[in-house]
Short mmCIF file of N, CA, C and O in Angstrom, two decimals:
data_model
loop_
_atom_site.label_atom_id
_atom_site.label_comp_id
_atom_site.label_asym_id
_atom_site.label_seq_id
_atom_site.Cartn_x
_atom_site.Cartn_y
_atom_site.Cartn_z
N UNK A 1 -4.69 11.95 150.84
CA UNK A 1 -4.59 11.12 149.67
C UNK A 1 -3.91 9.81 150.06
O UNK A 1 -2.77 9.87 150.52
N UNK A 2 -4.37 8.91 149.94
CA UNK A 2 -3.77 7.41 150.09
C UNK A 2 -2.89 6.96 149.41
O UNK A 2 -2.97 7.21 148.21
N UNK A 3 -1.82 6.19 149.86
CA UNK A 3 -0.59 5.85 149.09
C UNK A 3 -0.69 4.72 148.28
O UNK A 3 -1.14 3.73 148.87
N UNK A 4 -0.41 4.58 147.20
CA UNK A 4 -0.78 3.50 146.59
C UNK A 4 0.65 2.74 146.74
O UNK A 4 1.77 3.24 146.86
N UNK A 5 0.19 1.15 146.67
CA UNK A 5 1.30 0.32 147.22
C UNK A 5 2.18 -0.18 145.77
O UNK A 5 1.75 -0.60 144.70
N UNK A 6 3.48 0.03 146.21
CA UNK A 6 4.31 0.52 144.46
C UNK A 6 5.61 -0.97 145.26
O UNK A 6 6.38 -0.82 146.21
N UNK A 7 5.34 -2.47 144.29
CA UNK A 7 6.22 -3.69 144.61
C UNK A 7 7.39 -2.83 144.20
O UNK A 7 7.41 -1.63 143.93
N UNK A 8 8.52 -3.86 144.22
CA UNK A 8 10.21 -3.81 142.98
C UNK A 8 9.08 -4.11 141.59
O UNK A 8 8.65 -3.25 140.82
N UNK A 9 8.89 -5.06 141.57
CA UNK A 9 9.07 -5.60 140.25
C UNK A 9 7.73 -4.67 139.16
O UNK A 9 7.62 -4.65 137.93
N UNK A 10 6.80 -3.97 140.32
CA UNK A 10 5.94 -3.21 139.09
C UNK A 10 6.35 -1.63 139.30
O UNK A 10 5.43 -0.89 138.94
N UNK A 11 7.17 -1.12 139.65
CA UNK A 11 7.88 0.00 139.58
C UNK A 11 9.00 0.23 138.64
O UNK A 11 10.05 -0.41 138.72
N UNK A 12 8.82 0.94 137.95
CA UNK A 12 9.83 1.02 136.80
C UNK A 12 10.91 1.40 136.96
O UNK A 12 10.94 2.58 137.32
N UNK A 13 12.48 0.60 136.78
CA UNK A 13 13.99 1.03 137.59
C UNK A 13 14.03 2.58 137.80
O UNK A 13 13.86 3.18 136.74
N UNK A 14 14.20 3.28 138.76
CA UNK A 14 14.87 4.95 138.60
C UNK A 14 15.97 4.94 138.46
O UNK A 14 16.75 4.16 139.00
N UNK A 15 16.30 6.01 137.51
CA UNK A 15 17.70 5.97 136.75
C UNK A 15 18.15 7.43 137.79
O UNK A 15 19.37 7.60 137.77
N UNK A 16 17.58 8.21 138.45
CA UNK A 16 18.21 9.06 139.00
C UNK A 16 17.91 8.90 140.91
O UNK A 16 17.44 7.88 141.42
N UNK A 17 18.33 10.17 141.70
CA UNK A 17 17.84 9.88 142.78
C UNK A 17 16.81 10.76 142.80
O UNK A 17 16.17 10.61 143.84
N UNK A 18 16.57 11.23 142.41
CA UNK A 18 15.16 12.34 142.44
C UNK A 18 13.84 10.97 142.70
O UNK A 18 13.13 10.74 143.68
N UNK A 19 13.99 10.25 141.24
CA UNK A 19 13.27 9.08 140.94
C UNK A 19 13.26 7.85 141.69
O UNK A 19 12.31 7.10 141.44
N UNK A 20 13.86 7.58 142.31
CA UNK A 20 14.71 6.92 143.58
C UNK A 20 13.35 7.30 145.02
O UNK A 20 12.55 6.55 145.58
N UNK A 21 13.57 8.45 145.14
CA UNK A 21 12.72 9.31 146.22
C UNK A 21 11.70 9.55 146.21
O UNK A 21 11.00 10.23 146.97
N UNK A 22 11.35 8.66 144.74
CA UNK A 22 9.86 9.83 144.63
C UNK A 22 9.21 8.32 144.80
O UNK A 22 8.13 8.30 145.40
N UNK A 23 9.76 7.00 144.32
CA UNK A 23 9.67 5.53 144.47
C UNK A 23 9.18 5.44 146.01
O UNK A 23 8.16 4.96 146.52
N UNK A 24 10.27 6.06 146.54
CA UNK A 24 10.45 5.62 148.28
C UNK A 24 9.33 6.53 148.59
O UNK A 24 8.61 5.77 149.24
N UNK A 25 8.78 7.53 148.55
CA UNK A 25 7.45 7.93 149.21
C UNK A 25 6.53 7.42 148.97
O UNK A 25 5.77 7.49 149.93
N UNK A 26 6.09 6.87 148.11
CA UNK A 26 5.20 5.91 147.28
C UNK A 26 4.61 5.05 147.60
O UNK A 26 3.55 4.66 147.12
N UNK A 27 5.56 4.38 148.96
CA UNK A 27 5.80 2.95 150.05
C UNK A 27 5.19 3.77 151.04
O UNK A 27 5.41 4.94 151.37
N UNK A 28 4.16 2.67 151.55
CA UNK A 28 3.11 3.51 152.83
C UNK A 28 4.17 3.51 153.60
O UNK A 28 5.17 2.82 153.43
N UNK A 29 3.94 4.44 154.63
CA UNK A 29 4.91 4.75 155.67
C UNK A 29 5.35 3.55 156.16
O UNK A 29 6.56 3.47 155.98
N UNK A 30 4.90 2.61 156.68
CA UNK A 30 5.15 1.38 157.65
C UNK A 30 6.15 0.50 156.77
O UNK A 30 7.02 -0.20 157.30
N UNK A 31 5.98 0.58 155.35
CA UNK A 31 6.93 -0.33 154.84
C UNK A 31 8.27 0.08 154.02
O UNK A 31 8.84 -0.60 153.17
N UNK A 32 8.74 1.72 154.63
CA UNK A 32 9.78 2.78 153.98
C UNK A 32 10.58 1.73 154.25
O UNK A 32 11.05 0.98 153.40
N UNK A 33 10.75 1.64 155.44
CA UNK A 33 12.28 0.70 156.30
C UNK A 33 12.49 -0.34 155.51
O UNK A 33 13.53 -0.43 154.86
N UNK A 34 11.26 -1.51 155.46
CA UNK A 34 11.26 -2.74 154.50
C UNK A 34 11.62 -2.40 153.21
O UNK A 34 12.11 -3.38 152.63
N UNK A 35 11.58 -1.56 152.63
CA UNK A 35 11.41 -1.28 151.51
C UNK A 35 13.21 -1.31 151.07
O UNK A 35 13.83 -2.26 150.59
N UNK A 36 13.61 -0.20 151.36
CA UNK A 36 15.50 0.11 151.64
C UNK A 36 15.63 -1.24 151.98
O UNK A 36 16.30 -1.89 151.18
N UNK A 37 15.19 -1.85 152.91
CA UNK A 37 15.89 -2.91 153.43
C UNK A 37 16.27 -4.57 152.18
O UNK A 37 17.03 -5.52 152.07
N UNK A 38 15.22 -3.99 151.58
CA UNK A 38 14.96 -5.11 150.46
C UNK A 38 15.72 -4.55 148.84
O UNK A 38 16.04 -5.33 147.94
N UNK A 39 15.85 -3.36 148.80
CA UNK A 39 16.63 -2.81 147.84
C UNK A 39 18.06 -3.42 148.30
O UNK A 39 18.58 -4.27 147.57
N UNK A 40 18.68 -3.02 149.47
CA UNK A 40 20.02 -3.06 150.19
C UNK A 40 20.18 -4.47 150.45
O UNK A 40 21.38 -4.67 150.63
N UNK A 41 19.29 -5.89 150.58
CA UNK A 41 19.75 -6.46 151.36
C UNK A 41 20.83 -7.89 150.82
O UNK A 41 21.57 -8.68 151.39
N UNK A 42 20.39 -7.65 149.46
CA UNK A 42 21.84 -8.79 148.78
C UNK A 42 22.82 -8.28 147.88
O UNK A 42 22.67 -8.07 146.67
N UNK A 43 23.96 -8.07 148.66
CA UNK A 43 25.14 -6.96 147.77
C UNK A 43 25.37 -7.71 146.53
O UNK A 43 26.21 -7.24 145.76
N UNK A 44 24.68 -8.97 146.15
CA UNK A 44 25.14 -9.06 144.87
C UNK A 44 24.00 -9.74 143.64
O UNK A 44 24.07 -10.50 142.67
N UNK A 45 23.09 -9.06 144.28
CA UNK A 45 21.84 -8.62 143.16
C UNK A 45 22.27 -7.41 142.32
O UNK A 45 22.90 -6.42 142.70
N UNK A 46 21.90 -7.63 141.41
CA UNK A 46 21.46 -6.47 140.19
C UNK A 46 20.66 -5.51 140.92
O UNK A 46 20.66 -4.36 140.50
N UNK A 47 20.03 -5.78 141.85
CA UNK A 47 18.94 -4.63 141.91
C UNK A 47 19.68 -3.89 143.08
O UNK A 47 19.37 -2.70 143.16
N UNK A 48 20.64 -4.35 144.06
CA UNK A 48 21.73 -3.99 145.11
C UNK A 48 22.04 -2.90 144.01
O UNK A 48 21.41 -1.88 143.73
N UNK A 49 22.92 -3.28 143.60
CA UNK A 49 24.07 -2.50 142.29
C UNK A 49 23.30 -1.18 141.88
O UNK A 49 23.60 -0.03 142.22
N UNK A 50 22.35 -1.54 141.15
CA UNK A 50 21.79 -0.48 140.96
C UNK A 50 20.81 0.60 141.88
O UNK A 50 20.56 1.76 141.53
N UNK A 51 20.44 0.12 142.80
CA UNK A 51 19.70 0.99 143.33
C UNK A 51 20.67 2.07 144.59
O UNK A 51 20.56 3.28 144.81
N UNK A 52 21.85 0.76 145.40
CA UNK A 52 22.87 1.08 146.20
C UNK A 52 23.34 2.62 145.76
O UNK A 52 23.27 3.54 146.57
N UNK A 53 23.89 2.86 144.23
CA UNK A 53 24.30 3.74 144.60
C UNK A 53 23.59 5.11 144.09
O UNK A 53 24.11 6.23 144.13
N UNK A 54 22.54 4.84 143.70
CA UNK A 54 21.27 5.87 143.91
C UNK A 54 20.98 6.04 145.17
O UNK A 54 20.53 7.15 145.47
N UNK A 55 21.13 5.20 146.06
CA UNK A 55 20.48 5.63 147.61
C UNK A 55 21.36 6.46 148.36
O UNK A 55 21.02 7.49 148.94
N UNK A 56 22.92 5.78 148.31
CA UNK A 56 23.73 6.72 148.84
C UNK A 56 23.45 8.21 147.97
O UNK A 56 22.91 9.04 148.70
N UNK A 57 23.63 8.54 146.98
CA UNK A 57 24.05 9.58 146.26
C UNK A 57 22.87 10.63 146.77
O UNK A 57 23.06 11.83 146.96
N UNK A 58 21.51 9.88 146.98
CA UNK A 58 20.68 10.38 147.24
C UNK A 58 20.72 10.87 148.76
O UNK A 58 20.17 11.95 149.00
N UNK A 59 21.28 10.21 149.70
CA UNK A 59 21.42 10.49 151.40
C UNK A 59 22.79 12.07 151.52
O UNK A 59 22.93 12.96 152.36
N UNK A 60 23.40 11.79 150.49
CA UNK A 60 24.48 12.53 150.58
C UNK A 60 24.11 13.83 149.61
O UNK A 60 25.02 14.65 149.53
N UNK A 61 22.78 14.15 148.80
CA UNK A 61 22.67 14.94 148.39
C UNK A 61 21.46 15.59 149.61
O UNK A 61 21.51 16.80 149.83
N UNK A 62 20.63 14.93 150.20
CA UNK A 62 19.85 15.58 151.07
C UNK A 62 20.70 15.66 152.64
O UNK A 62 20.21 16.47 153.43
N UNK A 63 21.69 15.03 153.02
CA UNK A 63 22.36 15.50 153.40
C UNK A 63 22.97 16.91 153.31
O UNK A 63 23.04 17.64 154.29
N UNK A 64 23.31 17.18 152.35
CA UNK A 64 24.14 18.57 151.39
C UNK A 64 22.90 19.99 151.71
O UNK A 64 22.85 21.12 152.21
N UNK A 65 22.09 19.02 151.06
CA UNK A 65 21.05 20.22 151.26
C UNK A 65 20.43 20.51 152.52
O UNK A 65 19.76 21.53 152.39
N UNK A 66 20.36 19.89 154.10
CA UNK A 66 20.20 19.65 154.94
C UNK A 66 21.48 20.85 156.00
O UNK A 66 21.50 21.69 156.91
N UNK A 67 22.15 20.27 155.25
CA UNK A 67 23.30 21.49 156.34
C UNK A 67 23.43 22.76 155.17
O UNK A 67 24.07 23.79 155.44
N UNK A 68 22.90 22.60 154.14
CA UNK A 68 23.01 24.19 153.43
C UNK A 68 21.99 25.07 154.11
O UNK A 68 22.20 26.28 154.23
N UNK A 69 20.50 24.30 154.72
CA UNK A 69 19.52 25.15 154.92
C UNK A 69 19.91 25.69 156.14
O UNK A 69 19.78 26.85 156.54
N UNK A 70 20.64 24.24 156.97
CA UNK A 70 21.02 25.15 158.70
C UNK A 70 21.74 26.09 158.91
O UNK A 70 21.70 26.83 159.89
N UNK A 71 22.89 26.19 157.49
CA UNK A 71 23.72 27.48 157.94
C UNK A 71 22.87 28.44 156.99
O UNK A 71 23.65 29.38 156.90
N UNK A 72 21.65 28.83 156.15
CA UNK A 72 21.07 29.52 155.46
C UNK A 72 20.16 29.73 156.78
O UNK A 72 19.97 30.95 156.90
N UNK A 73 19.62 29.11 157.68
CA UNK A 73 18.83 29.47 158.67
C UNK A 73 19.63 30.12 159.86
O UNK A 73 19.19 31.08 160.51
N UNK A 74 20.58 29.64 160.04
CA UNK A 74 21.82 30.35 160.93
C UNK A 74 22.53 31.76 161.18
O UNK A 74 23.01 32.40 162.11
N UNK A 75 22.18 31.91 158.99
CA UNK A 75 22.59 33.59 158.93
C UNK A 75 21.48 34.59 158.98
O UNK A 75 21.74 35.79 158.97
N UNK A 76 19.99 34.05 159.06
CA UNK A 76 18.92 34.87 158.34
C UNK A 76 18.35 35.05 159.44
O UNK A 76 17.70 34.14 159.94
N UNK A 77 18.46 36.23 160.02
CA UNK A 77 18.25 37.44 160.85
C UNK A 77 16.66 37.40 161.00
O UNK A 77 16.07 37.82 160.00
N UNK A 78 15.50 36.78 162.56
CA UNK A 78 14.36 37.22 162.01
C UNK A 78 14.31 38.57 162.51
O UNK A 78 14.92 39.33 163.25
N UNK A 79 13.17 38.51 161.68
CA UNK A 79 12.45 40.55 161.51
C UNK A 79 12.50 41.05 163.07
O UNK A 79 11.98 40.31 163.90
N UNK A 80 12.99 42.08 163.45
CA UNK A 80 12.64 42.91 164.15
C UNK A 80 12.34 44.13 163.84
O UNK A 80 12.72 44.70 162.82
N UNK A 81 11.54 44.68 164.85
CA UNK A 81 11.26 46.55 164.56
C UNK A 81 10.26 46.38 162.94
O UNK A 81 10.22 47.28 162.10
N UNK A 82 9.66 45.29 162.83
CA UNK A 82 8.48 45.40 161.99
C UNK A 82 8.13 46.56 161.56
O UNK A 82 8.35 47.17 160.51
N UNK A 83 7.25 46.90 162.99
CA UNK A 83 6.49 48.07 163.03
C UNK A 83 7.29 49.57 162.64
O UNK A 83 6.78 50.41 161.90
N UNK A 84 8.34 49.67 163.16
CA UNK A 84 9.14 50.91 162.63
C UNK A 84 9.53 51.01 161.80
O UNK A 84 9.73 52.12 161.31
N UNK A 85 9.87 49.78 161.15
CA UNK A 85 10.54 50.16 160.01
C UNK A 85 8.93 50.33 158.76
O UNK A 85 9.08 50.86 157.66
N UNK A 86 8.10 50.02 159.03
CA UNK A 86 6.92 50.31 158.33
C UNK A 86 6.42 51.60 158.02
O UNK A 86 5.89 52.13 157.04
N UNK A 87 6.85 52.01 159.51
CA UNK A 87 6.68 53.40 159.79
C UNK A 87 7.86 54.28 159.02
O UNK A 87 7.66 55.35 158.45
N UNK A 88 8.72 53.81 159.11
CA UNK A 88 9.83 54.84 158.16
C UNK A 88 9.08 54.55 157.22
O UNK A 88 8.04 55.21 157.28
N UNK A 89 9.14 53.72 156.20
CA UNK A 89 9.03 53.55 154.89
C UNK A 89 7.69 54.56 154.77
O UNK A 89 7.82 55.57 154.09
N UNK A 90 6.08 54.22 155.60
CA UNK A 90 5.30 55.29 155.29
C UNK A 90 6.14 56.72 155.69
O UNK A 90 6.05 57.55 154.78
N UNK A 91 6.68 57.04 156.50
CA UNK A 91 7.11 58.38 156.48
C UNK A 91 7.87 58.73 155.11
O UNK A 91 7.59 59.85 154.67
N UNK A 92 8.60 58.12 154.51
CA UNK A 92 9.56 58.27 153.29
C UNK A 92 8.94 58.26 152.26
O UNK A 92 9.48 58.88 151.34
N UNK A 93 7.87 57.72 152.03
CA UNK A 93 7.28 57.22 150.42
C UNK A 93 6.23 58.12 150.53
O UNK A 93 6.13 58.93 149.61
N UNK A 94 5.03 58.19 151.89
CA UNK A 94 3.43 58.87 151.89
C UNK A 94 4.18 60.32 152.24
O UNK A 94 4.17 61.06 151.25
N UNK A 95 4.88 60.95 153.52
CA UNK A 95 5.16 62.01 154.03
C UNK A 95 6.48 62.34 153.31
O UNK A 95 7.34 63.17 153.60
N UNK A 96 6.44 61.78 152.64
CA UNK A 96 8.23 62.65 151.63
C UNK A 96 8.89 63.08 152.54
O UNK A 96 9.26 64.25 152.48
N UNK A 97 9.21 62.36 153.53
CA UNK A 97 10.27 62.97 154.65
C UNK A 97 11.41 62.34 154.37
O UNK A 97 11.43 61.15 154.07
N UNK A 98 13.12 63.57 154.50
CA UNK A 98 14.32 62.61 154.04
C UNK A 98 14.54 61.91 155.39
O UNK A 98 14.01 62.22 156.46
N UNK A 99 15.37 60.97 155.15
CA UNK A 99 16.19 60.10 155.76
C UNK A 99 16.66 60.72 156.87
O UNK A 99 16.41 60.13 157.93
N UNK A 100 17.54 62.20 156.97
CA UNK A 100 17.40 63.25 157.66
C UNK A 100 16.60 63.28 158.75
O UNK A 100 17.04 63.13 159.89
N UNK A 101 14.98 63.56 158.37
CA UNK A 101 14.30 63.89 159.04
C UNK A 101 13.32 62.82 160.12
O UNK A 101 12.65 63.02 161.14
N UNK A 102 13.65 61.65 159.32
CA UNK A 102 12.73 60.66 159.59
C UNK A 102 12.97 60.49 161.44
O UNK A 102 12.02 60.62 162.22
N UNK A 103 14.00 60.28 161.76
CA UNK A 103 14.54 59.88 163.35
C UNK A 103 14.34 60.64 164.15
O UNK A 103 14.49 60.18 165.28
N UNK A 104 13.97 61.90 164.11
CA UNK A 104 12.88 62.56 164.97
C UNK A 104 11.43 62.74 164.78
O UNK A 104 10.75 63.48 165.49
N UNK A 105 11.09 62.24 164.08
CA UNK A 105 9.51 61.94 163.93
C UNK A 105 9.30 60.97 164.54
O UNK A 105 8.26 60.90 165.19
N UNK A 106 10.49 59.58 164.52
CA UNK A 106 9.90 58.60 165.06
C UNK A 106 9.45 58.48 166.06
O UNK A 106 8.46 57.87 166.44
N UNK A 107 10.96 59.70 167.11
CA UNK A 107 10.34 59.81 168.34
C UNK A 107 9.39 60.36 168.56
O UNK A 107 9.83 60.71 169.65
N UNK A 108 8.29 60.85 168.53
CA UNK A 108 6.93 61.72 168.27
C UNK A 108 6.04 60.43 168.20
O UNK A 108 5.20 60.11 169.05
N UNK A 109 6.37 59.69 166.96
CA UNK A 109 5.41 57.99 166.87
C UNK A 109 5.59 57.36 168.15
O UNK A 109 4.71 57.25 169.00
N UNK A 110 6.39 57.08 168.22
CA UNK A 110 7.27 56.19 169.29
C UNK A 110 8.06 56.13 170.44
O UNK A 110 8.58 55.01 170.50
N UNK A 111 8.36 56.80 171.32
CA UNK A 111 9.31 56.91 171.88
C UNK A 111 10.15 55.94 172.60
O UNK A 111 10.99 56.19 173.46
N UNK A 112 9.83 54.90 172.16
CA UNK A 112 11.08 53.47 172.23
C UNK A 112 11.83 53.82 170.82
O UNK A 112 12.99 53.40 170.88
N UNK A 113 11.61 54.33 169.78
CA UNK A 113 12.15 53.45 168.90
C UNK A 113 13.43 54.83 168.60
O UNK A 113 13.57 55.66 167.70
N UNK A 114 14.11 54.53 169.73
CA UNK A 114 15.73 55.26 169.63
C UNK A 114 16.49 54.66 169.63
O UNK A 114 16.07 53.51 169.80
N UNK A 115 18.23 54.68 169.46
CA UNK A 115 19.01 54.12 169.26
C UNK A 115 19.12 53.54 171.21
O UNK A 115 18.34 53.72 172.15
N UNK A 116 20.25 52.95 171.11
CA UNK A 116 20.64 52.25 172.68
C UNK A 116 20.46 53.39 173.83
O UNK A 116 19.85 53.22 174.88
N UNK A 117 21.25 54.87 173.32
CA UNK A 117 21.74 56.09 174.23
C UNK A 117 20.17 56.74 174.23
O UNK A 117 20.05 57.66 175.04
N UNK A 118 19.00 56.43 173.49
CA UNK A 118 17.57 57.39 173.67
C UNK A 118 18.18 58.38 173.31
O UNK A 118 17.94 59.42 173.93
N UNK A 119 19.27 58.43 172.10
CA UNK A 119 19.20 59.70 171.08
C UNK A 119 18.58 59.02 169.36
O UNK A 119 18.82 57.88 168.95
N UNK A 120 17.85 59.95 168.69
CA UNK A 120 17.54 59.50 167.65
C UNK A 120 17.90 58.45 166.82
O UNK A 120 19.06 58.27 167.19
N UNK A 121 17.70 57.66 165.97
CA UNK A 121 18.28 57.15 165.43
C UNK A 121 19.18 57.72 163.95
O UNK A 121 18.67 58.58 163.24
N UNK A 122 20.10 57.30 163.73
CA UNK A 122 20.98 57.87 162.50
C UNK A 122 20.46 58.13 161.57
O UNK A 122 19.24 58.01 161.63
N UNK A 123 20.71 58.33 161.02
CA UNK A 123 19.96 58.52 159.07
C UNK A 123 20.76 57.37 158.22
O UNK A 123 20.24 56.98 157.18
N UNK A 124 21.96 56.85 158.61
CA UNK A 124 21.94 55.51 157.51
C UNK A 124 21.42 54.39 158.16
O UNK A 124 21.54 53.35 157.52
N UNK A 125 20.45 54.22 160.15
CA UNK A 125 20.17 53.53 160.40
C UNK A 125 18.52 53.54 159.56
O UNK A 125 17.87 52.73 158.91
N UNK A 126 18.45 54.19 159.77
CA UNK A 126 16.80 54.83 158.79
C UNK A 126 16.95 54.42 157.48
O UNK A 126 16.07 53.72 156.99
N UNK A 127 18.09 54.79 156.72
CA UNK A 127 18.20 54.12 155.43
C UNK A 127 18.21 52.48 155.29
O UNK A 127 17.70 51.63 154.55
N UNK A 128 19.01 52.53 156.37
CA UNK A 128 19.33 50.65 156.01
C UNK A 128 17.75 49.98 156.80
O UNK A 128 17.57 48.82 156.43
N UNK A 129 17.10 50.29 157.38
CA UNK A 129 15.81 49.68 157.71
C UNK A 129 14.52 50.26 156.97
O UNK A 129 13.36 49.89 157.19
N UNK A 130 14.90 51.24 156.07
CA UNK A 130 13.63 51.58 154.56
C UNK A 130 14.11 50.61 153.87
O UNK A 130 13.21 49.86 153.48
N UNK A 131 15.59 50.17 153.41
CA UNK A 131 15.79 49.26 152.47
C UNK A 131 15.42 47.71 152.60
O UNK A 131 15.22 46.90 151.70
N UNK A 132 15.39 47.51 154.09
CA UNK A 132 15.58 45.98 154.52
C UNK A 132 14.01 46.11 154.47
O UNK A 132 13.56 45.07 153.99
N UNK A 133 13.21 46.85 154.74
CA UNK A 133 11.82 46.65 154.51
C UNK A 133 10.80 46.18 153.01
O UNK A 133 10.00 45.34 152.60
N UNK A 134 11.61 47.52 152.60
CA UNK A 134 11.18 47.23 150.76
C UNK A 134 11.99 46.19 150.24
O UNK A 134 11.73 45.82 149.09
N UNK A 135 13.13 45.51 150.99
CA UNK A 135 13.85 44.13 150.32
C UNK A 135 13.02 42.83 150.23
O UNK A 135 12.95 42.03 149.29
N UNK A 136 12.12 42.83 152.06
CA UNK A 136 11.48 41.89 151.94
C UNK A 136 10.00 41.21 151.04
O UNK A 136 8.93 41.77 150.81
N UNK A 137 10.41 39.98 150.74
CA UNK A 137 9.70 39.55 150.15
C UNK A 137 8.13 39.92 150.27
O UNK A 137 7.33 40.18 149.37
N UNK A 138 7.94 39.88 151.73
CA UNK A 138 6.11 39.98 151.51
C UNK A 138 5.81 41.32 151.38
O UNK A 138 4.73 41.48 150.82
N UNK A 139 6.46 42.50 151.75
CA UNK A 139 6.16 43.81 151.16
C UNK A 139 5.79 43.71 149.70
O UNK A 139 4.58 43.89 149.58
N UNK A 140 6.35 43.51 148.65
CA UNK A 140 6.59 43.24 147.45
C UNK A 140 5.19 42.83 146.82
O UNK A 140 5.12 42.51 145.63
#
């Protein structure tokens, strides 16, 4: 889709930074820089004043949200043991097998999928990877 070319003066003031941002994409790529640059460039225009501190507010809110996602990406564990834990869950839900029972079946499926020592796995490790399975979103 082509950007349509959006001046100062036929763009209607944004009163927020959402509106601010949505202005600045608006500006074909080549003229983003020019664009800020011409909002920012006489501290004592009306249009300085007003747009200045929409831009900051706006750098410092995607800022904010920028280091919220890195430490949200920082804590979020990707998937391992897919496949086993698929396999519990069919063993638990299709084969009505308890939690109990499940960690020696696996070895029978599997025989990687033991704890570190290649003794079974626990029964609250079995629990906590039926739950983390049915937690995730794309199961659902």
């Amino acid at each position: 889709m082509a950007r349509k070319r959006i001046s100062k003066a036929d763009a209607a003031r944004p009163s927020t930074a959402d509106e601010l941002l949505t202005l600045y994409y608006n500006v074909p790529p080549g003229e983003q820089a020019r664009f800020c640059m011409a909002l920012l460039s006489d501290p004592h225009s009306e249009i300085h004043a007003h747009y200045a501190g929409l831009f900051h507010a706006w750098r410092a809110e995607t800022r904010a949200h920028a280091e919220a996602a890195e430490k949200l990406r920082s804590r979020t564990v990707a998937p391992r043991n897919s496949k086993r834990d698929a396999a519990i869950v069919y063993l638990r839900d299709v084969d009505e097998l308890t939690f109990g029972q499940i960690p020696r079946r696996l070895i029978v499926l599997n025989s990687k999928w033991t704890d570190r020592d290649g003794k079974p796995l626990s029964r609250k490790a079995v629990e906590n990877a039926y739950h983390r399975f049915k937690s995730r979103p794309t199961h659902k």
